[in-house]
XYZ file of C-alpha atoms in Angstrom:
211
model
C 113.602 138.513 92.045
C 110.213 138.511 90.382
C 111.650 141.750 88.698
C 114.714 140.150 86.972
C 112.791 137.326 85.885
C 110.035 139.288 84.041
C 113.295 141.440 82.628
C 114.254 137.817 81.525
C 111.172 137.037 79.426
C 110.698 140.313 77.990
C 114.110 140.460 76.668
C 113.988 137.037 75.316
C 110.591 137.687 73.396
C 112.408 140.737 72.192
C 114.853 138.465 70.709
C 117.848 140.314 73.182
C 120.096 137.458 73.248
C 123.003 139.385 75.210
C 120.590 141.027 77.132
C 118.951 137.750 78.389
C 122.216 136.004 79.205
C 123.370 139.078 81.100
C 120.296 139.015 82.922
C 120.444 135.589 83.646
C 123.987 135.697 84.947
C 122.807 138.677 87.383
C 120.162 136.508 88.342
C 122.704 133.828 89.313
C 124.990 136.274 90.981
C 121.994 137.365 93.006
C 121.261 133.837 94.092
C 118.301 133.105 92.075
C 118.117 129.161 91.525
C 118.720 128.017 88.518
C 115.462 126.212 88.376
C 113.343 129.517 89.128
C 115.104 131.474 86.218
C 114.615 128.770 83.746
C 110.929 128.580 84.881
C 110.325 132.140 85.631
C 112.228 133.535 82.961
C 112.830 131.595 79.799
C 110.085 129.309 79.756
C 107.795 132.337 81.198
C 109.071 134.074 77.881
C 108.521 131.359 75.281
C 105.411 130.509 76.500
C 104.637 134.090 75.066
C 106.095 133.990 72.241
C 104.331 130.558 71.579
C 101.092 132.039 72.692
C 101.141 135.106 70.224
C 102.529 132.782 67.223
C 99.626 130.993 67.923
C 97.597 133.732 67.528
C 98.948 135.258 64.452
C 100.767 138.093 66.042
C 104.220 136.828 65.969
C 105.712 135.114 62.643
C 108.435 132.515 62.027
C 111.430 135.104 61.767
C 110.377 136.439 65.327
C 110.085 132.950 66.948
C 113.418 132.355 65.568
C 115.373 135.289 66.874
C 113.212 134.622 70.174
C 114.521 131.102 70.335
C 118.054 132.542 69.940
C 117.631 134.676 72.879
C 116.701 131.341 74.883
C 119.305 129.351 73.870
C 121.864 132.201 74.833
C 119.960 132.212 78.222
C 120.316 128.407 78.337
C 124.185 128.388 77.704
C 124.263 129.959 81.101
C 122.259 127.677 82.986
C 122.859 124.412 81.522
C 125.604 123.552 83.202
C 124.001 124.663 86.656
C 120.973 122.827 85.587
C 122.766 119.734 85.150
C 124.290 119.916 88.833
C 121.129 120.897 90.187
C 118.829 117.915 89.384
C 116.506 120.175 87.790
C 113.534 118.042 86.576
C 112.818 118.443 83.246
C 109.587 118.802 81.501
C 110.314 115.467 79.694
C 112.635 113.839 77.031
C 111.617 113.594 73.435
C 113.557 112.467 70.331
C 112.422 114.314 67.162
C 113.141 113.820 63.272
C 111.787 114.384 59.878
C 110.879 111.049 58.416
C 112.864 108.642 55.580
C 113.071 110.351 52.359
C 112.494 113.963 53.731
C 114.805 116.679 53.802
C 112.513 119.593 55.093
C 113.912 120.642 58.402
C 112.307 124.340 59.072
C 108.835 122.910 60.587
C 110.748 120.461 62.954
C 113.723 122.729 64.024
C 110.873 125.164 65.263
C 109.146 122.600 66.925
C 112.332 121.634 68.683
C 113.112 124.942 69.662
C 109.677 125.694 71.046
C 109.770 122.389 73.024
C 113.207 123.575 74.236
C 112.033 126.700 75.537
C 109.285 124.993 77.497
C 112.010 122.807 79.129
C 111.971 120.009 77.462
C 115.445 117.889 76.866
C 115.424 117.282 72.991
C 117.244 114.874 71.081
C 117.179 115.948 67.574
C 117.734 113.018 64.679
C 118.056 115.707 61.848
C 116.357 114.644 58.518
C 115.707 111.657 56.088
C 115.590 109.574 59.541
C 115.361 105.736 58.593
C 113.058 104.008 61.105
C 115.929 102.103 62.666
C 117.311 105.245 63.624
C 114.199 106.193 65.706
C 114.140 102.735 67.192
C 117.772 102.868 68.272
C 117.276 106.430 69.589
C 114.039 105.194 71.585
C 116.487 102.335 72.936
C 119.238 104.620 73.650
C 117.824 107.856 74.960
C 114.493 106.068 76.489
C 112.146 109.546 75.981
C 108.849 109.844 76.747
C 107.813 111.461 73.410
C 108.969 111.076 69.938
C 108.378 113.764 67.452
C 107.889 112.708 63.776
C 107.989 115.414 60.886
C 106.971 114.992 57.052
C 106.550 118.082 54.219
C 105.598 115.462 51.458
C 102.711 113.391 51.023
C 104.782 110.834 49.655
C 107.009 110.632 52.827
C 104.185 110.879 55.609
C 103.731 106.689 54.962
C 107.381 106.633 56.607
C 105.586 107.666 59.894
C 103.299 104.500 60.129
C 106.734 102.415 58.999
C 108.229 103.535 61.929
C 105.680 103.150 64.163
C 105.528 99.411 63.320
C 109.113 99.466 63.412
C 108.969 100.402 67.333
C 105.900 97.778 67.889
C 108.137 95.057 66.373
C 111.241 96.256 68.586
C 108.709 96.198 71.517
C 109.375 99.751 72.439
C 106.220 101.466 71.120
C 104.529 101.456 74.214
C 107.088 102.987 76.046
C 107.025 106.389 74.244
C 104.110 108.766 73.511
C 104.224 109.613 69.392
C 103.522 112.701 67.802
C 103.483 113.827 64.244
C 102.732 116.811 62.167
C 104.049 118.876 58.907
C 102.075 120.912 56.030
C 100.266 117.387 54.678
C 99.755 115.315 57.793
C 96.055 115.687 59.318
C 94.728 114.767 62.790
C 92.522 111.563 61.158
C 96.348 110.721 59.113
C 97.633 110.562 62.610
C 94.844 108.330 63.967
C 95.183 105.891 61.006
C 98.988 105.298 61.217
C 98.553 104.943 65.136
C 100.403 108.092 66.431
C 99.160 109.453 70.118
C 98.560 113.102 69.002
C 98.919 115.759 65.868
C 100.280 118.993 66.351
C 99.140 121.496 63.716
C 101.863 124.198 64.215
C 105.032 124.517 66.582
C 102.860 126.258 69.158
C 100.230 123.677 69.269
C 103.338 121.129 69.700
C 104.149 122.583 73.233
C 100.256 122.031 74.600
C 100.323 118.492 73.327
C 103.653 117.677 74.439
C 102.743 118.686 77.841
C 99.383 116.738 77.714
C 101.175 113.851 76.530
C 104.403 113.986 79.103
C 101.739 114.650 82.150
């Protein structure tokens, strides 16, 4: 079993989406539990991608290709994971704040968190504070991620956090923020729980917040 899980992780790292899907199916056919395939194959592979991305050995295009391979494996696993009561790493609502249409960084964070076993709810771009509030009510996530790429839209993070406070939902969710102009100091200033400098760091931050 160990050998096929290593093969899944290795092929995922290389972005071999069809091979990852085939290997996941083979592992299932040999009786490997869906949760073991997720943890030992897909998440292990994405963790390695994340480490090398953070170290500068991989770049965004390679991460996107690896994420595509991870999704190919997840497409095979997802129906079985739903049946097996597999415990996810946590649920996270993510979106780019109101007035901001940038989504490359946000999408990369979403893919990396999915690869780490988080259940993701992506609200897209130009997300109104009320939409974050509604999503917090509907999905009851442990985490909420907000992204901004413009200095002019950063202020919407504060507005959104205030909206969650007014709705009585702020204490029920951990908030992490990121984006090119965002800093750790700004995150503290607006009342977020954490700041992530990049997609690989976001995984570490999310895991610590959801622990």
